[in-house]
Amino acid sequence: MKKILAAVSVAALVAGAASAVDVSSMIHIDGNALDVTTAGDGSVKFLELNEYDPSGDSDYLWKLSASGDNFGAEIWSWSIDGKVDSKKIWFSPLDFLKVTVGNVGGQSIANPQFGWWAQSTNNYNYGYQAELTFGSLAAKIALEPGAGNYWIDPSQANAFNGKIGKTWADVTYDLGDFGKVQGIVNIGGSVGAHGVNGWKSADLAFGVAYNKMPYGATGFYGDAVVSFVNGTDGLTFGGVDSQIGGQVVLGAITVRETNVIAYWDEFKFGFEARAEYAAGSFTPYVNVDGYEIMAATPKMEFQVGCGTSVGSVSIDAHLSVPVTFADSYSFAFSIPVSFELKM
């Protein structure tokens, strides 16, 4: 970790000699102050720190980035031991062109501004991405062979075409006050909605989306992705993933809600609803998550908590009560906490 920080610092100083460079960093740590359960023999546990948890809301534990007028770099980690999980460098040789090399995955569809339920058509992966912008029209084209692989390599067959690695492209048109519309195509990647159905392989996927979600204001979004898988009978229907949600701001109160519906082998449905109140430097909130609502044993989680900040450090603590609807019932609750520093 010290070597990484030193390298970034030296690079920033060298680049700064030629032009101004903005350097930012973020560190995120979370855990549980208390965990109580009656399952089995029962237990009461105190003071735990977690590694990256895909069911949480954080994208990483720490992040460092540096950028100038037409270049930049970023590294971040999911791991509490500090190893680098992702790194990328971008540069803009022309006003309308931005090129990124490194980790270019994680393409979301409607891309809501809150929660962890954002739908995506691929996981994070290494490759190359070109982003073109012409006024209100923007397009991204990405080639993602993954670390240590070639994009075209007959010896590393892709399920869809036998030679070419994961490829995706999307086009977005900005309608101004009316929101944004987006279309996407993905070859040889994955489709998933966190918390509901996980990730599924999709040899070919098409998606459309609409998004009117200016952060901090009233808006809504929705999308749908249709997937196909390649088998002995050629391309066959693989499933549908869709989501719809939005938020309403009423003075100091913000209400957010999103639903995710997935149809693969069976329908799966989940939702996330949140209401928060801005009270000076404190933001108390209530959050309700529902998982696998149409399954035999649906699950829900209730959270009541509060966020605040001390200088550049953000702190969040809440009471979490998970409930599983089944023949046997066990009571459990925890008090998760998180700390985040942004500079």
Coordinates of C-alpha atoms in Angstrom, one line a residue, residues 9-340:
S9 CA 2.3 10.9 -5.3
V10 CA 5.5 10.9 -7.4
A11 CA 3.4 10.6 -10.6
A12 CA 1.2 13.5 -9.5
L13 CA 4.2 15.7 -8.7
V14 CA 5.9 15.0 -12.1
A15 CA 2.7 15.6 -14.0
G16 CA 2.0 18.7 -12.0
A17 CA 5.2 20.3 -13.3
A18 CA 3.7 20.4 -16.8
S19 CA 0.0 21.1 -15.9
A20 CA -2.3 21.2 -13.0
V21 CA -3.3 17.8 -11.6
D22 CA -6.2 17.2 -9.2
V23 CA -5.5 14.3 -6.8
S24 CA -8.3 12.8 -4.7
S25 CA -8.6 9.8 -2.4
M26 CA -11.3 7.9 -0.6
I27 CA -11.1 5.2 2.1
H28 CA -14.2 3.2 3.1
I29 CA -14.4 0.8 6.1
D30 CA -17.5 -0.8 7.5
G31 CA -18.5 -3.5 10.0
N32 CA -20.8 -4.3 12.8
A33 CA -20.8 -2.7 16.3
L34 CA -23.3 -5.4 17.5
D35 CA -24.7 -8.7 16.1
V36 CA -27.4 -10.7 17.9
T37 CA -29.1 -13.9 16.8
T38 CA -31.3 -16.6 18.3
A39 CA -30.5 -19.2 15.6
G40 CA -28.8 -22.4 16.9
D41 CA -27.4 -21.8 20.3
G42 CA -27.7 -18.1 19.8
S43 CA -24.9 -15.5 20.0
V44 CA -24.1 -11.9 20.9
K45 CA -21.1 -10.5 19.0
F46 CA -19.4 -7.1 19.3
L47 CA -17.1 -4.9 17.1
E48 CA -16.3 -6.4 13.7
L49 CA -14.7 -5.0 10.5
N50 CA -15.7 -6.4 7.1
E51 CA -14.0 -6.9 3.8
Y52 CA -15.9 -5.8 0.7
D53 CA -19.5 -7.0 0.9
P54 CA -21.4 -7.2 -2.4
S55 CA -24.7 -6.8 -0.5
G56 CA -23.7 -3.4 0.8
D57 CA -23.8 0.0 -0.9
S58 CA -20.1 0.7 -1.2
D59 CA -18.2 0.2 -4.5
Y60 CA -14.8 0.0 -2.8
L61 CA -12.9 0.3 0.5
W62 CA -10.4 2.8 -0.8
K63 CA -9.8 4.8 -4.0
L64 CA -7.1 7.1 -5.3
S65 CA -7.5 9.2 -8.5
A66 CA -5.6 11.9 -10.3
S67 CA -6.7 14.0 -13.3
G68 CA -5.7 16.9 -15.5
D69 CA -7.4 18.7 -18.3
N70 CA -7.3 15.7 -20.7
F71 CA -5.9 12.8 -18.8
G72 CA -6.3 10.9 -15.5
A73 CA -5.9 7.7 -13.6
E74 CA -7.6 5.8 -10.9
I75 CA -7.0 2.8 -8.6
W76 CA -9.2 1.2 -6.0
S77 CA -9.7 -1.9 -3.9
W78 CA -12.4 -4.1 -2.6
S79 CA -10.0 -5.7 -0.1
I80 CA -9.3 -4.7 3.4
D81 CA -5.7 -6.0 3.0
G82 CA -5.1 -3.1 0.6
K83 CA -4.3 -5.0 -2.6
V84 CA -5.3 -3.2 -5.8
D85 CA -8.5 -4.7 -7.4
S86 CA -8.9 -2.2 -10.2
K87 CA -6.8 0.4 -12.1
K88 CA -7.3 2.4 -15.2
I89 CA -5.8 5.3 -17.1
W90 CA -7.8 7.6 -19.4
F91 CA -6.7 10.3 -21.9
S92 CA -8.6 12.6 -24.3
P93 CA -6.6 13.2 -27.6
L94 CA -9.5 15.1 -29.1
D95 CA -12.3 17.1 -27.6
F96 CA -15.0 14.6 -28.6
L97 CA -12.9 11.4 -27.8
K98 CA -12.0 9.9 -24.5
V99 CA -10.0 6.6 -24.4
T100 CA -9.8 4.4 -21.2
V101 CA -7.4 1.5 -20.7
G102 CA -7.6 -0.9 -17.7
N103 CA -10.8 -1.6 -15.8
V104 CA -13.6 -0.4 -18.1
G105 CA -16.4 -2.7 -16.9
G106 CA -19.4 -2.2 -14.7
Q107 CA -21.6 -0.6 -17.3
S108 CA -25.0 0.2 -15.8
I109 CA -28.2 0.7 -17.6
A110 CA -30.6 3.3 -16.1
N111 CA -27.9 4.0 -13.5
P112 CA -29.9 5.3 -10.5
Q113 CA -28.2 7.6 -8.1
F114 CA -28.7 5.5 -4.9
G115 CA -28.7 2.0 -3.5
W116 CA -27.0 -1.1 -4.7
W117 CA -29.8 -2.4 -7.0
A118 CA -28.4 -0.9 -10.2
Q119 CA -28.7 -3.3 -13.1
S120 CA -25.6 -4.0 -15.2
T121 CA -24.8 -5.9 -18.4
N122 CA -21.3 -6.9 -17.4
N123 CA -19.0 -7.2 -14.4
Y124 CA -15.8 -5.2 -13.9
N125 CA -13.2 -6.4 -16.4
Y126 CA -10.0 -5.2 -18.1
G127 CA -9.9 -3.9 -21.6
Y128 CA -10.2 -0.9 -23.8
Q129 CA -13.0 1.7 -24.1
A130 CA -13.6 4.6 -26.5
E131 CA -16.2 7.3 -25.5
L132 CA -17.4 9.6 -28.2
T133 CA -19.5 12.8 -27.5
F134 CA -21.2 14.9 -30.1
G135 CA -23.5 17.4 -28.3
S136 CA -26.4 15.6 -26.8
L137 CA -25.3 12.2 -28.4
A138 CA -22.8 10.0 -26.6
A139 CA -21.5 6.5 -27.5
K140 CA -19.3 4.0 -25.7
I141 CA -17.5 1.1 -27.3
A142 CA -15.6 -1.4 -25.1
L143 CA -13.5 -4.4 -25.8
E144 CA -13.0 -6.5 -22.6
P145 CA -10.8 -9.6 -23.0
G146 CA -10.0 -9.6 -19.3
A147 CA -6.6 -9.5 -17.6
G148 CA -4.0 -11.7 -19.4
N149 CA -6.2 -12.4 -22.4
Y150 CA -6.3 -11.2 -26.0
W151 CA -9.5 -9.8 -27.4
I152 CA -9.1 -12.0 -30.5
D153 CA -7.5 -15.3 -29.7
P154 CA -8.8 -18.6 -31.3
S155 CA -7.3 -20.6 -28.4
Q156 CA -9.6 -18.9 -25.8
A157 CA -13.0 -19.5 -27.3
N158 CA -15.9 -17.3 -26.4
A159 CA -19.3 -19.1 -26.1
F160 CA -20.9 -16.8 -28.7
N161 CA -18.4 -16.6 -31.6
G162 CA -15.4 -18.8 -30.7
K163 CA -12.8 -16.1 -31.1
I164 CA -13.7 -12.7 -29.8
G165 CA -13.8 -11.7 -26.1
K166 CA -16.5 -9.7 -24.4
T167 CA -17.7 -6.6 -26.3
W168 CA -20.3 -4.1 -25.6
A169 CA -21.5 -0.7 -26.9
D170 CA -24.1 1.8 -25.9
V171 CA -25.6 5.0 -27.2
T172 CA -27.2 7.7 -25.0
Y173 CA -29.2 10.7 -26.1
D174 CA -29.7 13.6 -23.7
L175 CA -33.1 15.1 -23.9
G176 CA -32.3 17.9 -21.5
D177 CA -35.2 18.5 -19.1
F178 CA -36.9 15.4 -20.4
G179 CA -34.1 13.0 -19.3
K180 CA -32.0 10.5 -21.2
V181 CA -32.6 7.5 -23.4
Q182 CA -30.1 4.7 -23.8
G183 CA -29.6 1.6 -25.9
I184 CA -27.0 -1.1 -25.3
V185 CA -25.8 -4.3 -26.9
N186 CA -23.5 -6.8 -25.1
I187 CA -21.7 -9.8 -26.6
G188 CA -20.2 -12.6 -24.4
G189 CA -20.8 -10.8 -21.0
S190 CA -23.1 -11.1 -18.0
V191 CA -26.4 -9.6 -16.9
G192 CA -27.4 -9.1 -13.3
A193 CA -29.3 -7.2 -10.7
H194 CA -27.6 -7.2 -7.3
G195 CA -29.6 -8.6 -4.5
V196 CA -32.2 -10.4 -6.6
N197 CA -30.8 -12.9 -9.1
G198 CA -27.1 -12.4 -9.1
W199 CA -25.2 -12.7 -12.3
K200 CA -26.1 -14.8 -15.4
S201 CA -24.0 -15.5 -18.5
A202 CA -25.5 -13.8 -21.6
D203 CA -23.8 -14.5 -24.9
L204 CA -25.9 -11.8 -26.5
A205 CA -28.0 -9.1 -24.7
F206 CA -29.9 -6.0 -25.8
G207 CA -31.1 -3.3 -23.5
V208 CA -33.0 -0.1 -23.5
A209 CA -33.4 2.5 -20.7
Y210 CA -34.9 5.8 -19.7
N211 CA -33.4 7.9 -17.0
K212 CA -34.6 11.2 -15.5
M213 CA -32.7 11.2 -12.2
P214 CA -30.9 14.5 -11.5
Y215 CA -29.2 13.9 -8.2
G216 CA -31.0 15.4 -5.2
A217 CA -34.2 16.1 -7.2
T218 CA -37.5 14.4 -8.1
G219 CA -37.1 11.9 -11.0
F220 CA -37.5 8.3 -12.1
Y221 CA -35.8 5.7 -14.3
G222 CA -36.5 2.3 -15.9
D223 CA -34.9 -0.3 -18.1
A224 CA -35.2 -3.7 -19.6
V225 CA -32.5 -6.2 -20.9
V226 CA -33.3 -9.2 -23.0
S227 CA -30.6 -12.0 -23.0
F228 CA -29.8 -14.9 -25.2
V229 CA -27.5 -17.9 -24.6
N230 CA -25.6 -20.0 -27.1
G231 CA -26.2 -23.8 -26.9
T232 CA -26.4 -26.9 -29.1
D233 CA -29.5 -25.4 -30.8
G234 CA -27.8 -22.0 -31.4
L235 CA -28.9 -18.8 -29.7
T236 CA -31.9 -19.3 -27.5
F237 CA -33.9 -17.0 -25.2
G238 CA -32.1 -16.6 -21.8
G239 CA -34.2 -14.3 -19.8
V240 CA -35.3 -10.7 -19.0
D241 CA -34.1 -8.3 -16.4
S242 CA -35.8 -5.1 -15.7
Q243 CA -36.0 -2.4 -13.1
I244 CA -38.1 0.7 -12.4
G245 CA -37.7 3.3 -9.6
G246 CA -37.4 6.9 -8.7
Q247 CA -37.3 9.4 -5.9
V248 CA -39.4 12.3 -4.7
V249 CA -38.0 15.3 -2.7
L250 CA -40.5 17.0 -0.4
G251 CA -38.5 19.8 1.4
A252 CA -36.1 18.1 3.8
I253 CA -37.6 14.7 3.2
T254 CA -36.5 12.4 0.4
V255 CA -38.3 9.2 -0.5
R256 CA -36.6 6.7 -2.8
E257 CA -37.9 3.4 -4.2
T258 CA -36.8 0.9 -6.8
N259 CA -38.1 -2.5 -8.0
V260 CA -36.2 -5.2 -9.8
I261 CA -37.9 -8.0 -11.8
A262 CA -35.9 -10.8 -13.2
Y263 CA -37.2 -13.6 -15.4
W264 CA -34.8 -16.4 -16.1
D265 CA -35.9 -19.9 -15.1
E266 CA -38.4 -18.3 -12.8
F267 CA -39.6 -14.9 -11.8
K268 CA -37.7 -13.1 -9.0
F269 CA -38.8 -9.8 -7.6
G270 CA -37.1 -7.5 -5.1
F271 CA -37.5 -3.9 -3.9
E272 CA -35.7 -1.2 -2.0
A273 CA -37.5 1.7 -0.3
R274 CA -35.9 4.5 1.6
A275 CA -37.0 7.7 3.3
E276 CA -34.5 10.1 4.8
Y277 CA -34.8 13.5 6.5
A278 CA -32.1 16.2 6.2
A279 CA -31.7 17.7 9.7
G280 CA -28.6 19.9 9.5
S281 CA -25.5 17.8 9.6
F282 CA -27.5 14.6 10.5
T283 CA -29.6 12.6 8.1
P284 CA -31.9 10.0 9.9
Y285 CA -33.4 7.4 7.6
V286 CA -35.6 4.3 7.3
N287 CA -34.7 1.6 4.7
V288 CA -36.7 -1.5 3.8
D289 CA -35.3 -4.2 1.4
G290 CA -37.2 -7.1 0.1
Y291 CA -35.4 -10.1 -1.5
E292 CA -36.9 -13.0 -3.5
I293 CA -40.4 -11.8 -2.6
M294 CA -42.0 -14.5 -4.9
A295 CA -39.9 -17.4 -3.6
A296 CA -41.0 -20.0 -1.0
T297 CA -39.0 -18.2 1.7
P298 CA -39.1 -14.5 1.0
K299 CA -36.7 -12.2 2.9
M300 CA -36.9 -8.7 4.1
E301 CA -34.6 -6.4 6.0
F302 CA -35.6 -3.3 8.0
Q303 CA -33.0 -0.6 8.8
V304 CA -33.4 2.5 10.9
G305 CA -30.3 4.7 11.1
C306 CA -28.5 8.0 10.8
G307 CA -25.7 9.4 8.8
T308 CA -23.5 12.4 9.7
S309 CA -20.1 13.9 9.0
V310 CA -17.1 15.1 11.0
G311 CA -15.0 17.2 8.7
S312 CA -14.3 15.1 5.7
V313 CA -15.2 11.8 7.5
S314 CA -18.7 10.5 6.8
I315 CA -20.2 8.1 9.5
D316 CA -23.3 5.9 9.2
A317 CA -24.8 3.6 11.8
H318 CA -28.2 1.8 11.7
L319 CA -30.2 -0.9 13.4
S320 CA -30.7 -3.8 10.9
V321 CA -33.4 -6.5 11.4
P322 CA -33.5 -9.2 8.8
V323 CA -36.7 -11.3 8.5
T324 CA -37.2 -14.6 6.7
F325 CA -40.7 -15.9 6.2
A326 CA -40.4 -19.6 6.7
D327 CA -41.8 -22.5 8.9
S328 CA -39.1 -22.0 11.4
Y329 CA -38.4 -18.5 12.7
S330 CA -35.3 -17.0 14.3
F331 CA -34.8 -13.5 15.6
A332 CA -31.7 -11.5 14.7
F333 CA -30.6 -7.9 14.5
S334 CA -27.3 -6.0 14.1
I335 CA -25.9 -2.5 14.2
P336 CA -23.8 -2.0 11.1
V337 CA -21.5 1.0 11.0
S338 CA -19.4 2.6 8.2
F339 CA -16.7 5.2 8.0
E340 CA -15.6 7.0 4.9

